[in-house]
PDB file of C-alpha atoms and ligand atoms in Angstrom:
ATOM      1  CA  MET A   1      19.553  -4.726 -10.569  1.00 77.00           C
ATOM      2  CA  ILE A   2      16.608  -3.854  -8.566  1.00 80.00           C
ATOM      3  CA  ALA A   3      13.375  -2.159  -9.767  1.00 83.00           C
ATOM      4  CA  LEU A   4      11.240  -0.098  -7.792  1.00 82.00           C
ATOM      5  CA  ASP A   5       7.900   1.207  -8.939  1.00 80.00           C
ATOM      6  CA  ARG A   6       7.280   3.318  -6.702  1.00 83.00           C
ATOM      7  CA  ALA A   7       8.932   6.274  -4.929  1.00 82.00           C
ATOM      8  CA  SER A   8       8.406   5.900  -1.431  1.00 82.00           C
ATOM      9  CA  MET A   9      10.281   2.107  -1.993  1.00 83.00           C
ATOM     10  CA  LEU A  10      13.611   4.847  -2.229  1.00 88.00           C
ATOM     11  CA  ASP A  11      14.503   5.003   1.215  1.00 83.00           C
ATOM     12  CA  SER A  12      15.051   1.723   1.365  1.00 86.00           C
ATOM     13  CA  ILE A  13      17.795   2.049  -0.642  1.00 87.00           C
ATOM     14  CA  LYS A  14      19.653   4.155   1.398  1.00 78.00           C
ATOM     15  CA  SER A  15      20.282   1.371   4.132  1.00 83.00           C
ATOM     16  CA  MET A  16      22.325  -0.624   0.933  1.00 86.00           C
ATOM     17  CA  ALA A  17      25.421  -1.900   1.475  1.00 89.00           C
ATOM     18  CA  ALA A  18      26.775  -0.228  -1.645  1.00 89.00           C
ATOM     19  CA  ASP A  19      29.874   2.039  -2.486  1.00 90.00           C
ATOM     20  CA  TYR A  20      26.987   3.878  -5.285  1.00 91.00           C
ATOM     21  CA  ILE A  21      24.245   2.975  -6.698  1.00 91.00           C
ATOM     22  CA  VAL A  22      23.375   4.253  -9.921  1.00 92.00           C
ATOM     23  CA  ILE A  23      19.256   4.932 -10.865  1.00 92.00           C
ATOM     24  CA  ASP A  24      17.856   5.456 -13.412  1.00 91.00           C
ATOM     25  CA  THR A  25      14.447   6.629 -13.852  1.00 89.00           C
ATOM     26  CA  PRO A  26      12.265   6.807 -16.482  1.00 82.00           C
ATOM     27  CA  ALA A  27      11.678  10.239 -18.820  1.00 75.00           C
ATOM     28  CA  LYS A  28       7.944  10.740 -17.902  1.00 75.00           C
ATOM     29  CA  ALA A  29       7.544   9.804 -14.188  1.00 75.00           C
ATOM     30  CA  GLU A  30       7.520  12.969 -12.324  1.00 81.00           C
ATOM     31  CA  SER A  31       6.815  11.787  -8.585  1.00 85.00           C
ATOM     32  CA  MET A  32      10.021   8.787  -8.626  1.00 88.00           C
ATOM     33  CA  ALA A  33      12.367  11.573 -10.724  1.00 91.00           C
ATOM     34  CA  ALA A  34      11.356  13.768  -7.570  1.00 92.00           C
ATOM     35  CA  GLY A  35      12.026  11.115  -5.162  1.00 92.00           C
ATOM     36  CA  VAL A  36      15.852  10.376  -6.886  1.00 93.00           C
ATOM     37  CA  VAL A  37      16.576  14.056  -6.519  1.00 93.00           C
ATOM     38  CA  ARG A  38      15.855  14.284  -3.209  1.00 92.00           C
ATOM     39  CA  ILE A  39      18.386  10.839  -2.155  1.00 92.00           C
ATOM     40  CA  SER A  40      20.877  11.586  -4.901  1.00 94.00           C
ATOM     41  CA  ASN A  41      23.838  12.794  -4.025  1.00 94.00           C
ATOM     42  CA  VAL A  42      24.761  13.799  -8.061  1.00 96.00           C
ATOM     43  CA  VAL A  43      21.906  14.322 -11.018  1.00 96.00           C
ATOM     44  CA  LEU A  44      23.480  13.795 -14.527  1.00 96.00           C
ATOM     45  CA  LEU A  45      20.555  14.911 -17.137  1.00 95.00           C
ATOM     46  CA  VAL A  46      20.868  12.628 -20.082  1.00 95.00           C
ATOM     47  CA  ILE A  47      20.334  14.209 -23.325  1.00 93.00           C
ATOM     48  CA  GLN A  48      20.169  13.756 -26.476  1.00 91.00           C
ATOM     49  CA  PRO A  49      21.176  15.840 -29.084  1.00 89.00           C
ATOM     50  CA  SER A  50      17.577  17.370 -30.081  1.00 88.00           C
ATOM     51  CA  GLY A  51      15.334  19.976 -29.001  1.00 87.00           C
ATOM     52  CA  PRO A  52      12.062  17.930 -27.729  1.00 89.00           C
ATOM     53  CA  ASP A  53      15.352  15.760 -25.133  1.00 87.00           C
ATOM     54  CA  VAL A  54      16.672  19.134 -24.013  1.00 87.00           C
ATOM     55  CA  TRP A  55      13.219  20.840 -23.272  1.00 88.00           C
ATOM     56  CA  ALA A  56      11.868  17.861 -21.836  1.00 88.00           C
ATOM     57  CA  SER A  57      14.932  17.865 -19.547  1.00 91.00           C
ATOM     58  CA  ALA A  58      13.459  21.344 -17.536  1.00 91.00           C
ATOM     59  CA  ALA A  59      11.348  19.700 -15.313  1.00 91.00           C
ATOM     60  CA  THR A  60      14.208  17.170 -13.720  1.00 93.00           C
ATOM     61  CA  VAL A  61      16.469  20.992 -13.997  1.00 94.00           C
ATOM     62  CA  LYS A  62      13.449  22.188 -11.479  1.00 94.00           C
ATOM     63  CA  LEU A  63      13.988  19.283  -9.348  1.00 94.00           C
ATOM     64  CA  VAL A  64      17.522  20.099  -8.681  1.00 94.00           C
ATOM     65  CA  ARG A  65      17.025  23.328  -8.011  1.00 93.00           C
ATOM     66  CA  GLN A  66      14.375  23.116  -5.606  1.00 94.00           C
ATOM     67  CA  LYS A  67      17.205  20.646  -4.002  1.00 93.00           C
ATOM     68  CA  ILE A  68      19.230  22.984  -4.078  1.00 91.00           C
ATOM     69  CA  ASP A  69      17.602  25.984  -2.748  1.00 92.00           C
ATOM     70  CA  VAL A  70      16.537  23.972   0.675  1.00 92.00           C
ATOM     71  CA  GLY A  71      19.809  23.624   1.402  1.00 92.00           C
ATOM     72  CA  GLY A  72      20.455  20.236  -0.126  1.00 91.00           C
ATOM     73  CA  ALA A  73      23.848  18.735  -1.622  1.00 92.00           C
ATOM     74  CA  VAL A  74      23.045  17.736  -4.912  1.00 93.00           C
ATOM     75  CA  ASP A  75      25.637  17.866  -7.843  1.00 95.00           C
ATOM     76  CA  ALA A  76      23.921  18.238 -11.133  1.00 96.00           C
ATOM     77  CA  ALA A  77      25.083  18.064 -14.680  1.00 96.00           C
ATOM     78  CA  PHE A  78      23.927  17.745 -18.544  1.00 95.00           C
ATOM     79  CA  LEU A  79      25.601  14.699 -20.653  1.00 96.00           C
ATOM     80  CA  VAL A  80      24.973  14.437 -24.051  1.00 94.00           C
ATOM     81  CA  ASN A  81      24.710  11.132 -25.024  1.00 95.00           C
ATOM     82  CA  ARG A  82      24.373  10.121 -28.929  1.00 94.00           C
ATOM     83  CA  ALA A  83      25.736  12.475 -29.912  1.00 92.00           C
ATOM     84  CA  SER A  84      27.490  11.899 -33.913  1.00 88.00           C
ATOM     85  CA  GLY A  85      30.636  13.819 -34.830  1.00 77.00           C
ATOM     86  CA  THR A  86      29.291  15.553 -37.591  1.00 79.00           C
ATOM     87  CA  THR A  87      25.998  16.870 -37.283  1.00 82.00           C
ATOM     88  CA  LYS A  88      25.326  20.829 -36.526  1.00 85.00           C
ATOM     89  CA  LEU A  89      22.892  19.916 -34.549  1.00 85.00           C
ATOM     90  CA  SER A  90      25.448  17.831 -32.156  1.00 84.00           C
ATOM     91  CA  LYS A  91      27.990  20.203 -32.857  1.00 83.00           C
ATOM     92  CA  ALA A  92      25.612  22.687 -31.385  1.00 84.00           C
ATOM     93  CA  ILE A  93      24.696  20.807 -28.245  1.00 85.00           C
ATOM     94  CA  LYS A  94      28.151  19.677 -27.429  1.00 83.00           C
ATOM     95  CA  ASP A  95      29.482  23.246 -27.558  1.00 85.00           C
ATOM     96  CA  GLY A  96      27.433  24.261 -24.679  1.00 84.00           C
ATOM     97  CA  SER A  97      25.770  27.216 -25.963  1.00 83.00           C
ATOM     98  CA  TRP A  98      22.112  25.777 -26.049  1.00 84.00           C
ATOM     99  CA  ASN A  99      22.670  25.515 -21.879  1.00 87.00           C
ATOM    100  CA  GLU A 100      20.735  28.648 -20.334  1.00 87.00           C
ATOM    101  CA  TYR A 101      19.664  26.717 -16.935  1.00 87.00           C
ATOM    102  CA  GLY A 102      22.379  26.946 -15.328  1.00 87.00           C
ATOM    103  CA  ILE A 103      23.219  23.501 -14.436  1.00 91.00           C
ATOM    104  CA  GLU A 104      26.843  22.352 -15.684  1.00 91.00           C
ATOM    105  CA  GLN A 105      27.359  20.128 -18.805  1.00 93.00           C
ATOM    106  CA  LEU A 106      30.008  17.292 -18.746  1.00 95.00           C
ATOM    107  CA  ASP A 107      33.219  18.397 -21.645  1.00 93.00           C
ATOM    108  CA  ALA A 108      33.029  14.501 -21.938  1.00 95.00           C
ATOM    109  CA  VAL A 109      30.224  13.129 -24.270  1.00 94.00           C
ATOM    110  CA  ILE A 110      29.142   9.501 -25.276  1.00 96.00           C
ATOM    111  CA  GLY A 111      28.688   9.071 -28.851  1.00 95.00           C
ATOM    112  CA  ASN A 112      25.817   7.245 -31.205  1.00 95.00           C
ATOM    113  CA  ARG A 113      27.274   3.806 -31.364  1.00 97.00           C
ATOM    114  CA  ILE A 114      26.606   0.253 -32.075  1.00 97.00           C
ATOM    115  CA  ALA A 115      28.835  -1.252 -29.159  1.00 98.00           C
ATOM    116  CA  PHE A 116      25.728   0.725 -27.057  1.00 98.00           C
ATOM    117  CA  ALA A 117      22.803  -0.478 -28.286  1.00 97.00           C
ATOM    118  CA  GLN A 118      24.845  -4.253 -28.653  1.00 98.00           C
ATOM    119  CA  ALA A 119      25.698  -4.366 -25.022  1.00 98.00           C
ATOM    120  CA  MET A 120      22.290  -2.665 -23.777  1.00 95.00           C
ATOM    121  CA  THR A 121      20.465  -5.922 -26.074  1.00 97.00           C
ATOM    122  CA  ASP A 122      22.729  -8.313 -24.851  1.00 97.00           C
ATOM    123  CA  GLY A 123      22.786  -7.009 -21.017  1.00 96.00           C
ATOM    124  CA  LEU A 124      25.889  -6.085 -20.785  1.00 97.00           C
ATOM    125  CA  SER A 125      28.130  -3.554 -20.035  1.00 96.00           C
ATOM    126  CA  VAL A 126      30.479  -2.054 -22.996  1.00 97.00           C
ATOM    127  CA  TYR A 127      33.403  -3.141 -21.211  1.00 98.00           C
ATOM    128  CA  ASP A 128      32.474  -6.402 -22.530  1.00 98.00           C
ATOM    129  CA  LEU A 129      32.631  -5.795 -26.183  1.00 98.00           C
ATOM    130  CA  ASN A 130      35.632  -5.095 -28.295  1.00 97.00           C
ATOM    131  CA  ASP A 131      34.606  -0.933 -29.031  1.00 98.00           C
ATOM    132  CA  ALA A 132      37.255   1.058 -27.867  1.00 98.00           C
ATOM    133  CA  ALA A 133      36.414   4.310 -28.861  1.00 97.00           C
ATOM    134  CA  ALA A 134      32.992   3.225 -26.871  1.00 98.00           C
ATOM    135  CA  LYS A 135      35.292   2.366 -23.774  1.00 98.00           C
ATOM    136  CA  SER A 136      36.786   5.662 -23.806  1.00 98.00           C
ATOM    137  CA  GLU A 137      33.789   7.360 -23.891  1.00 98.00           C
ATOM    138  CA  ILE A 138      32.572   6.227 -20.721  1.00 98.00           C
ATOM    139  CA  ASP A 139      36.478   6.354 -18.989  1.00 98.00           C
ATOM    140  CA  ALA A 140      35.971   9.878 -19.715  1.00 98.00           C
ATOM    141  CA  VAL A 141      33.295  10.827 -18.039  1.00 98.00           C
ATOM    142  CA  LEU A 142      34.372   8.671 -15.318  1.00 97.00           C
ATOM    143  CA  THR A 143      37.377  11.004 -14.543  1.00 98.00           C
ATOM    144  CA  GLU A 144      35.289  13.580 -15.181  1.00 97.00           C
ATOM    145  CA  MET A 145      33.298  12.881 -12.185  1.00 97.00           C
ATOM    146  CA  ARG A 146      36.076  11.652  -9.975  1.00 97.00           C
ATOM    147  CA  SER A 147      37.501  14.839 -10.794  1.00 96.00           C
ATOM    148  CA  ALA A 148      35.546  16.874  -9.602  1.00 94.00           C
ATOM    149  CA  ARG A 149      35.240  14.365  -6.674  1.00 94.00           C
ATOM    150  CA  TRP A 150      31.591  13.414  -7.497  1.00 94.00           C
ATOM    151  CA  VAL A 151      32.508   9.558  -7.287  1.00 92.00           C
TER     152      VAL A 151
HETATM  153  N1  ATP B 201      24.774   6.478 -27.489  1.00 56.12           N
HETATM  154  C1  ATP B 201      24.306   5.490 -27.778  1.00 56.12           C
HETATM  155  N2  ATP B 201      24.588   4.482 -28.936  1.00 56.12           N
HETATM  156  C2  ATP B 201      23.632   4.466 -29.933  1.00 56.12           C
HETATM  157  N3  ATP B 201      22.537   3.889 -29.118  1.00 56.12           N
HETATM  158  C3  ATP B 201      21.975   4.335 -27.878  1.00 56.12           C
HETATM  159  C4  ATP B 201      23.111   5.038 -27.420  1.00 56.12           C
HETATM  160  N4  ATP B 201      22.278   4.959 -26.060  1.00 56.12           N
HETATM  161  C5  ATP B 201      21.065   5.022 -25.970  1.00 56.12           C
HETATM  162  N5  ATP B 201      21.080   3.994 -27.592  1.00 56.12           N
HETATM  163  C6  ATP B 201      19.923   3.023 -27.872  1.00 56.12           C
HETATM  164  O1  ATP B 201      18.490   3.853 -27.714  1.00 56.12           O
HETATM  165  C7  ATP B 201      17.633   3.438 -27.430  1.00 56.12           C
HETATM  166  C8  ATP B 201      17.061   3.699 -26.235  1.00 56.12           C
HETATM  167  O2  ATP B 201      18.189   4.007 -25.367  1.00 56.12           O
HETATM  168  P1  ATP B 201      17.171   4.762 -24.028  1.00 56.12           P
HETATM  169  O3  ATP B 201      17.109   3.074 -23.255  1.00 56.12           O
HETATM  170  O4  ATP B 201      18.829   4.650 -23.072  1.00 56.12           O
HETATM  171  O5  ATP B 201      16.817   5.280 -23.758  1.00 56.12           O
HETATM  172  P2  ATP B 201      16.253   6.553 -22.571  1.00 56.12           P
HETATM  173  O6  ATP B 201      16.259   7.801 -23.046  1.00 56.12           O
HETATM  174  O7  ATP B 201      16.389   6.267 -21.345  1.00 56.12           O
HETATM  175  O8  ATP B 201      14.771   5.714 -23.036  1.00 56.12           O
HETATM  176  P3  ATP B 201      13.309   5.694 -22.177  1.00 56.12           P
HETATM  177  O9  ATP B 201      13.151   7.051 -21.910  1.00 56.12           O
HETATM  178  O10 ATP B 201      12.316   4.519 -22.520  1.00 56.12           O
HETATM  179  O11 ATP B 201      13.909   4.734 -20.654  1.00 56.12           O
HETATM  180  C9  ATP B 201      18.190   2.032 -27.356  1.00 56.12           C
HETATM  181  O12 ATP B 201      17.838   1.332 -28.651  1.00 56.12           O
HETATM  182  C10 ATP B 201      19.294   2.084 -27.011  1.00 56.12           C
HETATM  183  O13 ATP B 201      20.605   0.550 -27.779  1.00 56.12           O
HETATM  184 MG1   MG B 202      15.936   4.900 -19.304  1.00 56.12          MG
END
């Protein structure tokens, strides 16, 4: 894993020998986000089921749109994280009716599960733990992205 603190350093990523590079951006760092969108083939906008999370994504949506408008090739989708199976709010976000951004939303949804917090805390992947449901949620994200030929 490498950490970059400036968008100007992003171009060095393109010369790396890797099949896939995953870049996690901080929520509030627009110049970094702009640089990441510029060099990315696929953008996943991870949102939690809450108004502020959805509203906060508007800035990144704008960056994606700007790239498309100038002829850039980028696939983008919202990915709902920390959804709970029971709350009205989660259900409303999962059904996509809130989404008026013109950017699609993956059918796959990540639940609110201890395994994800545990994996992150231990510096592990959820595939190192024994929560089959958590693993199958990540599998579903990958399957959906593969069937769209995004990865
Ligand atoms: N699906 C999930 N289930 C349970 N806990 C989660 C899940 N996703 C994230 N968390 C927990 O929520 C906290 C914040 O997660 P994370 O750092 O991924 O959020 P973030 O939105 O990227 O935050 P930041 O903007 O600070 O980078 C962590 O404690 C993490 O373990
Ligand atoms: Mg983060």
